Amino acid sequence: MMPNDANVARMLENYRDIIGSFVTGEISADAFEADFLARFKRDPNQVVGDEFDVLDGLFADVDDYVSDPVLRKRTGGLSGEELRARARDVYVRLFEHRS
């Protein structure tokens, strides 16, 4: 990370619990969608950089999530399991590969 290590760490800490809870199945895709979107939109600690880009990509994935299978088929959105897989990748990139 760059000289703003503390700022990036503060930003990431806001997401560790929610992404982790979703990845492990503790919360549903619907609950994750609502909480993640609210956190991301109101996050005062966002720091431009690689880590933010990863979170922003997950924001787009969450926005593509469609819980209704009929609507999802029509719109081409993501299922809960597809969203969980993408969140798992983000969790690994942001939290498991950090020193």
Coordinates of N, CA and C in Angstrom, one line a residue, residues 10 18 22 24 31 47 71-72 81-82 84-85 94 98:
R10 N -8.6 1.5 7.4 CA -9.8 1.9 7.9 C -11.0 1.7 7.0
I18 N -19.0 -7.8 6.9 CA -20.2 -8.0 6.1 C -19.8 -9.0 4.9
F22 N -21.2 -12.9 4.6 CA -21.9 -13.4 3.4 C -21.2 -14.6 2.8
T24 N -19.4 -16.8 4.3 CA -19.5 -18.1 5.1 C -21.0 -18.5 5.2
A31 N -29.8 -9.9 2.5 CA -29.3 -9.1 3.6 C -28.0 -8.4 3.2
V47 N -11.0 5.5 -0.1 CA -9.7 6.0 -0.5 C -9.5 5.4 -1.9
L71 N -37.3 -12.9 -12.9 CA -36.7 -11.6 -13.3 C -35.3 -11.7 -13.7
R72 N -34.5 -12.5 -12.9 CA -33.1 -12.7 -13.2 C -32.9 -13.3 -14.6
E81 N -25.8 -17.3 -5.4 CA -24.6 -18.1 -5.4 C -23.5 -17.4 -6.3
E82 N -23.9 -16.8 -7.4 CA -22.9 -16.1 -8.2 C -22.4 -14.9 -7.4
R84 N -22.2 -14.7 -4.2 CA -21.4 -15.2 -3.1 C -20.0 -15.5 -3.6
A85 N -19.9 -16.1 -4.8 CA -18.6 -16.5 -5.4 C -17.8 -15.3 -5.7
L94 N -8.8 -9.0 -0.8 CA -8.6 -7.8 0.1 C -8.1 -8.2 1.5
R98 N -3.3 -10.1 2.4 CA -2.6 -8.9 2.9 C -1.6 -9.3 4.0

